[in-house]
mmCIF file of C-alpha atoms in Angstrom:
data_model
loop_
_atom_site.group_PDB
_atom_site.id
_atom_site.type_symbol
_atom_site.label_atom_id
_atom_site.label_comp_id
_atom_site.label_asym_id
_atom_site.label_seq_id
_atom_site.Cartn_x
_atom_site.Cartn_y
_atom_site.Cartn_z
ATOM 1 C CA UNK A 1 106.694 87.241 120.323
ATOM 2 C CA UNK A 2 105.435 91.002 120.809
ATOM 3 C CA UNK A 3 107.105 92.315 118.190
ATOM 4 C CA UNK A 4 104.698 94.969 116.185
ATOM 5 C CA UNK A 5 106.549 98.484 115.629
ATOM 6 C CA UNK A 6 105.053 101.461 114.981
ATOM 7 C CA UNK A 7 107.106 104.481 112.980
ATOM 8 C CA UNK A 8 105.894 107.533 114.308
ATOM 9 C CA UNK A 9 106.728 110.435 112.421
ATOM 10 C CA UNK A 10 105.509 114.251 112.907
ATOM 11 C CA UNK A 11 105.197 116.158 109.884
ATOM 12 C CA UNK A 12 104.589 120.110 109.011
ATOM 13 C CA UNK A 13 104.322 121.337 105.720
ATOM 14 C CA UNK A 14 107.180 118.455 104.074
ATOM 15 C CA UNK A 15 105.475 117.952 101.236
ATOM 16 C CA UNK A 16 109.077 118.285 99.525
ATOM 17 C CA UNK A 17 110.736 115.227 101.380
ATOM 18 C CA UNK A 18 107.220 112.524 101.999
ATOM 19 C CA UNK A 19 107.458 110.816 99.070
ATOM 20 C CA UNK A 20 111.394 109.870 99.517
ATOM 21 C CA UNK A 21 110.799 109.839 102.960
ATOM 22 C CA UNK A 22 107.997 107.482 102.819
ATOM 23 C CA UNK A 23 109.980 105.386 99.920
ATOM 24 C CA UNK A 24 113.159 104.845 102.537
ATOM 25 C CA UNK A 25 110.978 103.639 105.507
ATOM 26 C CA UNK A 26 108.719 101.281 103.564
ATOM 27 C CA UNK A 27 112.236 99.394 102.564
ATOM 28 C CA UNK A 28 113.054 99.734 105.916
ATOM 29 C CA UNK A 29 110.137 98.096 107.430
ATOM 30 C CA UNK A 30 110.104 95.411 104.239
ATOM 31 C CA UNK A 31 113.452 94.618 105.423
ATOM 32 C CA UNK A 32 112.725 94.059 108.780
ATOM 33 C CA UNK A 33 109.507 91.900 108.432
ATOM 34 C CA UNK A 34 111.618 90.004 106.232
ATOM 35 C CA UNK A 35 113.787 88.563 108.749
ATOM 36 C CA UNK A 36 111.297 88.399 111.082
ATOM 37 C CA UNK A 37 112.095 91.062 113.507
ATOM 38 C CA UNK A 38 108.636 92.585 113.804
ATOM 39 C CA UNK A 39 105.369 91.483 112.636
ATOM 40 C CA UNK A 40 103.675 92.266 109.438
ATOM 41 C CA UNK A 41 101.286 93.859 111.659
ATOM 42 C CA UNK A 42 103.589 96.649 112.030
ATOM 43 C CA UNK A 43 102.869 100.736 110.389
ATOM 44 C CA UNK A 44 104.625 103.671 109.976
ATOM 45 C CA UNK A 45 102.064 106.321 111.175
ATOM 46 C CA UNK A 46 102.507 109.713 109.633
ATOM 47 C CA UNK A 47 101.113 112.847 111.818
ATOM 48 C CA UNK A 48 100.268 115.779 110.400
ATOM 49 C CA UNK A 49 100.785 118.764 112.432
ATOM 50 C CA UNK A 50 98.364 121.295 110.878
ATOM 51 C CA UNK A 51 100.205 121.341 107.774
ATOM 52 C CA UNK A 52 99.042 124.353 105.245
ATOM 53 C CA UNK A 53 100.552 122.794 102.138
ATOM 54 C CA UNK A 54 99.648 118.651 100.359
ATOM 55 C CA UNK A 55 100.894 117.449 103.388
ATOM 56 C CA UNK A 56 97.685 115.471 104.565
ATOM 57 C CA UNK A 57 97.406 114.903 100.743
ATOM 58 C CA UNK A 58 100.388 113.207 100.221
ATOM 59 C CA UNK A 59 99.819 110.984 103.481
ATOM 60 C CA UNK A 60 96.222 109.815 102.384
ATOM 61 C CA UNK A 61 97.393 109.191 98.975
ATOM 62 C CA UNK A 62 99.701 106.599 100.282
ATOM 63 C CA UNK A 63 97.676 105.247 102.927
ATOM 64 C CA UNK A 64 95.068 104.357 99.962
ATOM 65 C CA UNK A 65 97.851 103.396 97.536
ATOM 66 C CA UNK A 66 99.600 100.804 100.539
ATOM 67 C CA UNK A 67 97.888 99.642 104.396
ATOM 68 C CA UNK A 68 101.380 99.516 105.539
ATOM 69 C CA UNK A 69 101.423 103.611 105.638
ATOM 70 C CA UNK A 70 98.816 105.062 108.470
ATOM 71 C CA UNK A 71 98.518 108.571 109.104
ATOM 72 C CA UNK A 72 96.976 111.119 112.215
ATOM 73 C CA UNK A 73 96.190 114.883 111.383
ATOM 74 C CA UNK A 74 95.453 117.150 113.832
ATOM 75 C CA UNK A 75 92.900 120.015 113.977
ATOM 76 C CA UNK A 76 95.413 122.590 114.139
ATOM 77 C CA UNK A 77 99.021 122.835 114.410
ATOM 78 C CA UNK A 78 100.162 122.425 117.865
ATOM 79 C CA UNK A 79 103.968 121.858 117.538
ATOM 80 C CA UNK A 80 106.376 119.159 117.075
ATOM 81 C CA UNK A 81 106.517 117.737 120.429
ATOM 82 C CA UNK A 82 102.707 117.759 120.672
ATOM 83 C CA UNK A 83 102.409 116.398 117.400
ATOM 84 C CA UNK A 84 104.382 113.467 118.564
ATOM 85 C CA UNK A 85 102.739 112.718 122.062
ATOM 86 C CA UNK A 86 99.351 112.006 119.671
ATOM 87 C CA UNK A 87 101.538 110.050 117.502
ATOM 88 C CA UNK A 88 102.537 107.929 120.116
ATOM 89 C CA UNK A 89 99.884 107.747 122.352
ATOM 90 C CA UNK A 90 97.245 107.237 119.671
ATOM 91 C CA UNK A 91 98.468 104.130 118.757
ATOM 92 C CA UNK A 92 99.918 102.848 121.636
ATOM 93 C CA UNK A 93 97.328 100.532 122.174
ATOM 94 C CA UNK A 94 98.163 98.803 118.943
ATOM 95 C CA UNK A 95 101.829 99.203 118.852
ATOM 96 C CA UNK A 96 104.337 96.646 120.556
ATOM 97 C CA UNK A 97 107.161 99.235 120.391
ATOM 98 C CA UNK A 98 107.382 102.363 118.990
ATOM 99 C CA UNK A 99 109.801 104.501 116.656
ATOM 100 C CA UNK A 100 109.599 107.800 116.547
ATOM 101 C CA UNK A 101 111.871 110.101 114.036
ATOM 102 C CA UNK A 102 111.797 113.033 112.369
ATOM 103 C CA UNK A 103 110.586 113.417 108.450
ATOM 104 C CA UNK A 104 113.345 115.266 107.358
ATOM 105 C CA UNK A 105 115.382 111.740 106.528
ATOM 106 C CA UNK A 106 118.392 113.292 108.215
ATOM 107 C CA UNK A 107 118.180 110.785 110.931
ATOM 108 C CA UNK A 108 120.315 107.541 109.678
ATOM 109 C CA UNK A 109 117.903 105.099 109.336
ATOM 110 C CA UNK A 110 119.873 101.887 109.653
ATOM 111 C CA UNK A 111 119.576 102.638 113.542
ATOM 112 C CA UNK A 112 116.433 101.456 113.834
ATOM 113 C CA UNK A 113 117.776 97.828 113.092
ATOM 114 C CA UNK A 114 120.235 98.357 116.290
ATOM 115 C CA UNK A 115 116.870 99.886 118.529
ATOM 116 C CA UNK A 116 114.932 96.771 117.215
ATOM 117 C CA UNK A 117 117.581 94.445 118.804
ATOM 118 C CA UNK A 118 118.069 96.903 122.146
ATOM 119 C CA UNK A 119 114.259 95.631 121.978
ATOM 120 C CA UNK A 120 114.479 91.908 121.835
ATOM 121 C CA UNK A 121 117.036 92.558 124.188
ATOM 122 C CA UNK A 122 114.379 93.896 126.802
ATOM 123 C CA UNK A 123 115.336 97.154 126.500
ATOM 124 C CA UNK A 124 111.953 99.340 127.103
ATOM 125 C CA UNK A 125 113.775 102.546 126.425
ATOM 126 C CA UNK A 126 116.471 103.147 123.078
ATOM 127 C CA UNK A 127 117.854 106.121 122.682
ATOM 128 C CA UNK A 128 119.185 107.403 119.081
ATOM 129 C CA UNK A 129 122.491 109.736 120.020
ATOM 130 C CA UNK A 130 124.480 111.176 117.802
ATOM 131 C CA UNK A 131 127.906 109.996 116.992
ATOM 132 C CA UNK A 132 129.595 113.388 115.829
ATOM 133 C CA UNK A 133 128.568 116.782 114.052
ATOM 134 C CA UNK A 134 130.721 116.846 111.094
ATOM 135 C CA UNK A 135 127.773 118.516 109.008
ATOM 136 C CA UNK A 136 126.577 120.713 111.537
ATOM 137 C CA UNK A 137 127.432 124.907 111.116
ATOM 138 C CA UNK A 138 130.223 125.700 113.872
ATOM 139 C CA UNK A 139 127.239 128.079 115.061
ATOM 140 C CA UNK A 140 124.741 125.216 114.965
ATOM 141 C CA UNK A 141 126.895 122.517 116.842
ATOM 142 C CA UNK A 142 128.630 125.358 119.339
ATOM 143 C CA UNK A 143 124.570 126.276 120.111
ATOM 144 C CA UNK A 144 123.500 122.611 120.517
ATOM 145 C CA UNK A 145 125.864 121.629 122.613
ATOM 146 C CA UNK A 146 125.281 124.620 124.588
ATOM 147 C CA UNK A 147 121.877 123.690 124.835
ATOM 148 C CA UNK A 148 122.679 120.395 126.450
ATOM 149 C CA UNK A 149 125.087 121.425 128.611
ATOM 150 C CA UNK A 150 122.960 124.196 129.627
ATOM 151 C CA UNK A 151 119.802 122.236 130.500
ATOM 152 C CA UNK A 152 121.787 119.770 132.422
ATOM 153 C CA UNK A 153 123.233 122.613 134.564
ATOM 154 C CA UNK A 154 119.960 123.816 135.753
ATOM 155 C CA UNK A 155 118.889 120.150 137.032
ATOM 156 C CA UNK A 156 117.191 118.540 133.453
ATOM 157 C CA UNK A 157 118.023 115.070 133.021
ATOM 158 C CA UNK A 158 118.583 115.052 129.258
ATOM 159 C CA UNK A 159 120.907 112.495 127.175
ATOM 160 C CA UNK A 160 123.306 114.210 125.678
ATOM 161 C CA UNK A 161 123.026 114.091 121.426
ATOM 162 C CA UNK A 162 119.471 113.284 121.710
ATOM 163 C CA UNK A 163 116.912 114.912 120.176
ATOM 164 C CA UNK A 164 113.217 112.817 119.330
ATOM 165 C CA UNK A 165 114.830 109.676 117.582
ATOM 166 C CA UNK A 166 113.875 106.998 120.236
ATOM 167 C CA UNK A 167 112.270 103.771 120.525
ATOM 168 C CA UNK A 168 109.691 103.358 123.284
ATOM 169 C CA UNK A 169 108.183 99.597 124.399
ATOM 170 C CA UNK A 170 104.173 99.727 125.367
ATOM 171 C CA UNK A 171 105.441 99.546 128.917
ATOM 172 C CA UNK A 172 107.087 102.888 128.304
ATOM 173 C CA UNK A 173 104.221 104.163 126.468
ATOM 174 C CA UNK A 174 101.963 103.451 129.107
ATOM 175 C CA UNK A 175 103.657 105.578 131.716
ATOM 176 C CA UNK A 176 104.415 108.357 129.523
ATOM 177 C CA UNK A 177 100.796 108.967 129.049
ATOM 178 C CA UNK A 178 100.542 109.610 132.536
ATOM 179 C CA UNK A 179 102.364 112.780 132.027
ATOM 180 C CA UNK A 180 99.729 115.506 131.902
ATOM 181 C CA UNK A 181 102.390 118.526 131.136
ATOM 182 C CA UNK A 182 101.065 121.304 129.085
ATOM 183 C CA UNK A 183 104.611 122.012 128.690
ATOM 184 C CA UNK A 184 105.865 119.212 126.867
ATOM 185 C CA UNK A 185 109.390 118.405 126.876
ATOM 186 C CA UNK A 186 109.617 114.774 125.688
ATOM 187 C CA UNK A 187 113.757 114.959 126.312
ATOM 188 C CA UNK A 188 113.657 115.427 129.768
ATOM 189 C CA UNK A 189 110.287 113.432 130.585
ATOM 190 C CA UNK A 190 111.270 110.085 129.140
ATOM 191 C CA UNK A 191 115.038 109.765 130.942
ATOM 192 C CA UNK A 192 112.255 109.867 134.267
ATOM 193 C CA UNK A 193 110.232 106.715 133.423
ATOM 194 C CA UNK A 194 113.201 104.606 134.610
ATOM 195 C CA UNK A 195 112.895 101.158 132.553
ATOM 196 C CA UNK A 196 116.065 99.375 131.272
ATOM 197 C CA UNK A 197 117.128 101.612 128.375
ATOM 198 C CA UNK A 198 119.712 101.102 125.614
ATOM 199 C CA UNK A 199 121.306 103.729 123.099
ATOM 200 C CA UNK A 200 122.101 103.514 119.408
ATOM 201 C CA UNK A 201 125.237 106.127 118.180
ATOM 202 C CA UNK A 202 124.205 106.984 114.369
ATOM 203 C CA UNK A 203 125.748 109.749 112.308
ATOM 204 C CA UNK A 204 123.177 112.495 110.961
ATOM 205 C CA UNK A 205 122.859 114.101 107.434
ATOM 206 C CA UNK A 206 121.916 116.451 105.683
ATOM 207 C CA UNK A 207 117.919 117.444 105.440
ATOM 208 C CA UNK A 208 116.893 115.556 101.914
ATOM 209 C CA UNK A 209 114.848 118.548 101.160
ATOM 210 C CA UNK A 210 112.462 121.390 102.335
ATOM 211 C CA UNK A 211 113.403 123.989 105.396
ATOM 212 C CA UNK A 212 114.180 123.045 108.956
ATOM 213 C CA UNK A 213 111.239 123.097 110.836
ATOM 214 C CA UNK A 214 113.252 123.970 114.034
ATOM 215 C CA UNK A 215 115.008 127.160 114.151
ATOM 216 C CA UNK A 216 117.032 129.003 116.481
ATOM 217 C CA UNK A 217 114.004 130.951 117.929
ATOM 218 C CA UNK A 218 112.293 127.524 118.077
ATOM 219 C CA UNK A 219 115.120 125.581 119.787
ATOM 220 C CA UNK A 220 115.646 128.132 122.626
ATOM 221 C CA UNK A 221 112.034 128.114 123.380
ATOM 222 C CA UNK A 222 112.506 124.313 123.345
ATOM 223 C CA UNK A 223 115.442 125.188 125.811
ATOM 224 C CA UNK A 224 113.529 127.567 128.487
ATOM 225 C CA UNK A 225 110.660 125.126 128.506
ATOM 226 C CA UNK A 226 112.801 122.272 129.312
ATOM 227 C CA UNK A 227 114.402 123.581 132.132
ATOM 228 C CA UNK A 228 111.367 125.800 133.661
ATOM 229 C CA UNK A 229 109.492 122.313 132.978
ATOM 230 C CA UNK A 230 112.051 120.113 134.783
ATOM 231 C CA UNK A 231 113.599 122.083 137.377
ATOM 232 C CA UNK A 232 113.689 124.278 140.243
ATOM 233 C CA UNK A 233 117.064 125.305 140.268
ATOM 234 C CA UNK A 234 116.709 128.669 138.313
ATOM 235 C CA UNK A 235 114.427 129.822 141.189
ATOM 236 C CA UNK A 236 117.031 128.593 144.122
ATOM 237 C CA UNK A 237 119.502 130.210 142.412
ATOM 238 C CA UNK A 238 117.833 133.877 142.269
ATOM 239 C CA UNK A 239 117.533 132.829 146.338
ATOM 240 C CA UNK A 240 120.951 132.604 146.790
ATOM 241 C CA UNK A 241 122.270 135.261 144.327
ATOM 242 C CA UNK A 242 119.879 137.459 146.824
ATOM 243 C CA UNK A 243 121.865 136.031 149.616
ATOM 244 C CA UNK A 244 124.953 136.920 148.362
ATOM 245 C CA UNK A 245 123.901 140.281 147.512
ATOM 246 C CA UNK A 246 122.866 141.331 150.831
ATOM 247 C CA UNK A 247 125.984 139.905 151.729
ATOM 248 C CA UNK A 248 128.048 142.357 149.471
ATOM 249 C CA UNK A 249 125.518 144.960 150.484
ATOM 250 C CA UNK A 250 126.764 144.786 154.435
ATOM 251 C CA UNK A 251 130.217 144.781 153.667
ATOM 252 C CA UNK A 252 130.141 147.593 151.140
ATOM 253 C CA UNK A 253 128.277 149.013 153.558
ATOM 254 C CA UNK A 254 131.031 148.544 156.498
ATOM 255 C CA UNK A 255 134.254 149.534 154.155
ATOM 256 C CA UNK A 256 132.676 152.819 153.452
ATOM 257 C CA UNK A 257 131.459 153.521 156.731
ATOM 258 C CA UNK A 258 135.342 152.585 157.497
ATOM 259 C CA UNK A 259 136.631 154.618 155.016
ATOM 260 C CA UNK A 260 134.129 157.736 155.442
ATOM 261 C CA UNK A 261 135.548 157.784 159.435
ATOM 262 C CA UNK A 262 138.968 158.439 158.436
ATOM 263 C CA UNK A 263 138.521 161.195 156.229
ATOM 264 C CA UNK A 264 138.022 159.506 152.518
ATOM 265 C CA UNK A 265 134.994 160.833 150.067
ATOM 266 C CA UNK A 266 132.989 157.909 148.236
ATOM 267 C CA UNK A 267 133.270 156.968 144.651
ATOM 268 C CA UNK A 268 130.773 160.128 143.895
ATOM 269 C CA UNK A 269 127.851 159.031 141.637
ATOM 270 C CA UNK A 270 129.294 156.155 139.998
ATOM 271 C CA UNK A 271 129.060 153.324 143.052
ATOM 272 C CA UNK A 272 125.147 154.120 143.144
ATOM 273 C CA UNK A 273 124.337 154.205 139.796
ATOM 274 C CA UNK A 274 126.587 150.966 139.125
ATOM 275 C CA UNK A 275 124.342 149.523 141.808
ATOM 276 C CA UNK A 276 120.995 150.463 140.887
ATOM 277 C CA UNK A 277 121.267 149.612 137.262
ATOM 278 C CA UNK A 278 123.126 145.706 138.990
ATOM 279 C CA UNK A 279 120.260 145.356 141.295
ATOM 280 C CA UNK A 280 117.685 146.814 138.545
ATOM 281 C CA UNK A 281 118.958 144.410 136.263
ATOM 282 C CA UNK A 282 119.261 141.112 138.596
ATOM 283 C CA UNK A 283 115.315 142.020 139.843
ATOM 284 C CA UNK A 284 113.944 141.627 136.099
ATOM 285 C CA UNK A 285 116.431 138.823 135.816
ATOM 286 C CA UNK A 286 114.615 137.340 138.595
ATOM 287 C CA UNK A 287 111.002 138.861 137.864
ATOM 288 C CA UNK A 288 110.964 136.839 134.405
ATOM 289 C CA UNK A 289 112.145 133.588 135.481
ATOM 290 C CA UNK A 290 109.724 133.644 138.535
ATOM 291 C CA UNK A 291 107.112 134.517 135.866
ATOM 292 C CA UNK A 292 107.909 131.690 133.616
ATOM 293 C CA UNK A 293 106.869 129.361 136.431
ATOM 294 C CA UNK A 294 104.084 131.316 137.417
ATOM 295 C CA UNK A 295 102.816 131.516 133.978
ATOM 296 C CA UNK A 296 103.430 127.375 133.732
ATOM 297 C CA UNK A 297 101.363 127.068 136.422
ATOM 298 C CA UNK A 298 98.636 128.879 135.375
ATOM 299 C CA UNK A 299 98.438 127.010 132.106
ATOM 300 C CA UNK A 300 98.967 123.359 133.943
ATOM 301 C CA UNK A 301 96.009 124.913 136.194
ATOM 302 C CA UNK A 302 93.578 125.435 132.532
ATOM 303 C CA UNK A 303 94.189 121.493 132.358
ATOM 304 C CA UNK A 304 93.371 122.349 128.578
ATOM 305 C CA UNK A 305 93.655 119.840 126.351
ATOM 306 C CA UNK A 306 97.045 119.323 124.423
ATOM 307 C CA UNK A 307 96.123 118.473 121.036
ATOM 308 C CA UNK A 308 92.946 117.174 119.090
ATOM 309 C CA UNK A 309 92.780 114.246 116.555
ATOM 310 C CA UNK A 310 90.475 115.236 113.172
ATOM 311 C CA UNK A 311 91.031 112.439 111.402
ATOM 312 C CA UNK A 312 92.570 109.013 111.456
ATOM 313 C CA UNK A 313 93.737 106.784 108.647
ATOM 314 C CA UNK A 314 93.903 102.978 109.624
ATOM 315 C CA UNK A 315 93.510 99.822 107.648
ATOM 316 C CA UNK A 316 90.164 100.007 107.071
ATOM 317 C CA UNK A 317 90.281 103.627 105.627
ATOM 318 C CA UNK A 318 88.857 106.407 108.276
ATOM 319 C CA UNK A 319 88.646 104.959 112.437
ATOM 320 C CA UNK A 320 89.932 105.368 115.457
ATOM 321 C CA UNK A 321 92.859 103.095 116.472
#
């Protein structure tokens, strides 16, 4: 049976939470090759994301200490969902499935026995969703769910709850790395690969350690790239909003010319100046979406790369897997 799984797990600067981190998914993965789920060929691959504190350290430490612990650092940091595209598709020539989860341990871990079965189960694609957001901030769940509902309303197919806590078969892996995006957003590409997927509900907690790596700023960047990435709604809609406006715009125009032929004075210097600083403000609107495309396109046009591998650690110390 194909059963060899592959943690993949982006890191930047959690020198504060490996060592626990790295102590939870070893039982884990002891657990599972145990019963026989997946193979003792199986890792948990650690990517460092051009971490400026032990980071790389810590990772290299227990890759010498235990072959069960791999680990990928890149030549600079590119951001988390760059980090985890050369996770994945660095090893997903050795990997039956694939985990992928944050290093934060917030993420319950005992879903990955439920995405291991989704998997035996053929599912190609497992989705981890959250069940609730009891220890979420009312600002941080009334933003997050705003950030779901908004992406979805501008065209992104995104499952809702669902951040990077997934399981993806080879098959899956394979036609994700036919995605050349600059713009990575993993949340809206993967729904697209249409294999059989399954989900796993799981209830988050608290970050063991360390600072969030993934702000507000951070999360509505996340945000404007997913929809500018998956969609071309936002640029129909500044169509029809222009529509409309000419629309409003002729009968304005009509009422006053109406008005003005039986003797009544316009609204002074208001209407105009109400107008110019509407219009005004809908044409930046307008200017600044179109230029978040343009600019897309002229960085999909570089066809730069999207990350760099320095080094790899593997079972026989320094290679390429």
């Amino acid at each position: 049976m194909m059963n060899t799984l592959y943690l993949v797990i982006p890191c930047y600067n959690e020198e504060e939470v490996l060592p626990e981190t790295a102590k939870r998914l070893e039982a884990k993965m002891t657990a599972l090759m145990e019963s026989g789920q997946i193979s003792l060929n199986s890792r948990i691959v650690f990517v460092d994301d051009g971490s400026r504190d032990k980071t790389w350290s810590l990772i290299s430490e227990l890759h010498e200490e235990k072959p069960l612990f791999s680990g990928i650092r890149l030549s600079r940091n590119k951001g988390h969902q760059n980090a985890l595209l050369a996770g994945l598709l660095t090893v997903k020539d050795q990997a039956d499935f694939t985990i992928s989860l944050d290093a934060d341990l917030q993420d319950d871990l005992n879903a990955i026995d439920g995405m291991v079965q989704k998997y035996h189960e053929g599912c190609d694609v497992v989705y981890g969703v959250r069940s609730n957001r009891d220890t979420d901030t009312w600002f941080k769940r009334f933003s997050a769910e705003t950030y779901y509902r908004f992406i979805a309303a501008f065209g992104g197919e995104i499952v809702f709850n669902h951040a990077d806590y997934r399981l993806l078969s080879r098959r899956a892996l394979d036609a994700l790395a036919q995605y050349q995006e600059s713009a990575l957003f993993l949340r809206g590409i993967i729904p697209m690969l249409g294999y059989k997927t399954g989900t796993v509900e799981y209830s988050r907690g608290e970050r063991f350690a360390g600072e969030s790596k993934y702000p507000f700023k951070k999360m509505l960047a996340l945000a404007i790239d997913g929809i500018t990435s998956l969609s071309m709604r936002p640029l129909r809609l500044i169509m029809t909003t222009g529509v409309l406006l000419l629309l409003a715009a002729l009968v304005l125009a009509v009422v006053f010319g109406i008005q003005h032929g039986f003797g009544m004075s316009f609204w002074s210097w208001r209407m105009p100046t109400i107008a110019i600083f509407a219009v005004g403000g809908l044409n930046l609107v307008g200017i600044g979406i179109v230029g978040e495309y343009v600019g897309k396109t002229y960085m999909e046009a570089k066809r730069r790369p999207r990350f760099f591998v320095e080094r790899v650690l593997h079972d026989k110390g320094e290679d390429i897997m």
